[in-house]
């Protein structure tokens, strides 16, 4: 079996990253280096949510190196075991 190159990683979403992407920090206990808290699944995945904004931001362009197909996304049941080629994977903050 041969696979084309792809990226897979888990990246904790800090309050500083959340605020940079969304413009607000919803944390009850503010700490820029702490994990984001007090957000819902909808805040993350909804229209104009964190993932939409992250994919429209300079953060994506700085890691995509000109690859227009690259997107941050959450793994699906299949995607968790078979990642899409060259797609960074984020996960729901814990």
Protein backbone atom coordinates (compact mmCIF):
# COMPACT_ATOMS: atom_id res chain seq x y z
CA UNK A 1 0.00 0.00 0.00
CA UNK A 2 1.31 3.43 -0.89
CA UNK A 3 -0.10 6.72 0.41
CA UNK A 4 0.39 10.21 -0.90
CA UNK A 5 1.76 12.69 1.63
CA UNK A 6 -0.65 14.04 4.22
CA UNK A 7 -0.60 15.92 7.51
CA UNK A 8 -2.36 14.88 10.68
CA UNK A 9 -2.01 16.47 14.07
CA UNK A 10 -3.85 17.48 17.16
CA UNK A 11 -3.45 21.05 18.28
CA UNK A 12 -4.84 22.36 21.54
CA UNK A 13 -6.82 25.54 20.98
CA UNK A 14 -5.56 28.14 23.40
CA UNK A 15 -7.59 31.13 24.51
CA UNK A 16 -5.10 33.35 22.64
CA UNK A 17 -5.71 31.48 19.36
CA UNK A 18 -9.49 31.50 19.85
CA UNK A 19 -9.43 35.25 20.50
CA UNK A 20 -7.19 35.93 17.49
CA UNK A 21 -9.51 33.98 15.19
CA UNK A 22 -12.90 35.04 16.61
CA UNK A 23 -12.13 38.38 18.24
CA UNK A 24 -13.48 37.29 21.63
CA UNK A 25 -12.40 35.20 24.60
CA UNK A 26 -15.36 33.41 26.22
CA UNK A 27 -13.29 32.00 29.10
CA UNK A 28 -14.50 32.27 32.66
CA UNK A 29 -10.86 32.06 33.81
CA UNK A 30 -8.87 34.13 31.29
CA UNK A 31 -5.39 32.79 30.57
CA UNK A 32 -4.01 33.34 27.06
CA UNK A 33 -1.96 30.12 27.21
CA UNK A 34 -4.79 28.10 28.77
CA UNK A 35 -7.20 25.95 26.77
CA UNK A 36 -10.29 27.66 25.42
CA UNK A 37 -13.33 27.03 27.59
CA UNK A 38 -17.00 27.91 27.72
CA UNK A 39 -17.63 27.20 24.02
CA UNK A 40 -20.17 24.91 22.41
CA UNK A 41 -19.93 22.49 19.53
CA UNK A 42 -21.91 25.04 17.51
CA UNK A 43 -19.32 27.76 18.29
CA UNK A 44 -16.71 25.44 16.81
CA UNK A 45 -18.49 23.94 13.81
CA UNK A 46 -21.38 26.28 12.99
CA UNK A 47 -21.56 28.70 10.09
CA UNK A 48 -19.08 31.52 10.84
CA UNK A 49 -17.85 29.42 13.75
CA UNK A 50 -14.25 28.90 14.78
CA UNK A 51 -13.36 26.45 11.99
CA UNK A 52 -14.90 28.66 9.27
CA UNK A 53 -13.05 31.68 10.61
CA UNK A 54 -9.80 29.75 11.06
CA UNK A 55 -9.95 28.55 7.46
CA UNK A 56 -10.52 32.14 6.27
CA UNK A 57 -7.67 33.55 8.38
CA UNK A 58 -3.99 34.18 7.91
CA UNK A 59 -3.35 31.16 10.16
CA UNK A 60 -4.39 28.80 7.35
CA UNK A 61 -2.44 30.67 4.70
CA UNK A 62 0.70 30.53 6.84
CA UNK A 63 0.55 26.72 7.12
CA UNK A 64 -0.98 25.88 3.74
CA UNK A 65 2.00 27.16 1.72
CA UNK A 66 -0.23 28.04 -1.22
CA UNK A 67 -2.21 24.78 -1.22
CA UNK A 68 -5.80 25.98 -1.73
CA UNK A 69 -7.19 22.51 -0.93
CA UNK A 70 -5.77 22.48 2.61
CA UNK A 71 -8.38 23.07 5.36
CA UNK A 72 -8.61 22.65 9.11
CA UNK A 73 -11.39 20.23 9.98
CA UNK A 74 -12.54 17.80 12.61
CA UNK A 75 -12.08 14.10 11.92
CA UNK A 76 -15.10 12.13 10.80
CA UNK A 77 -15.56 8.47 11.74
CA UNK A 78 -13.80 7.53 8.51
CA UNK A 79 -11.49 10.54 8.51
CA UNK A 80 -10.12 9.61 11.90
CA UNK A 81 -8.68 6.41 10.47
CA UNK A 82 -8.15 7.55 6.87
CA UNK A 83 -7.18 11.23 6.77
CA UNK A 84 -7.65 13.16 3.57
CA UNK A 85 -4.38 13.81 1.77
CA UNK A 86 -2.60 16.95 3.01
CA UNK A 87 -5.40 17.99 5.37
CA UNK A 88 -4.50 19.20 8.89
CA UNK A 89 -6.94 17.83 11.42
CA UNK A 90 -8.03 19.74 14.49
CA UNK A 91 -10.01 18.23 17.31
CA UNK A 92 -12.71 19.45 19.66
CA UNK A 93 -11.13 21.23 22.64
CA UNK A 94 -11.39 19.25 25.84
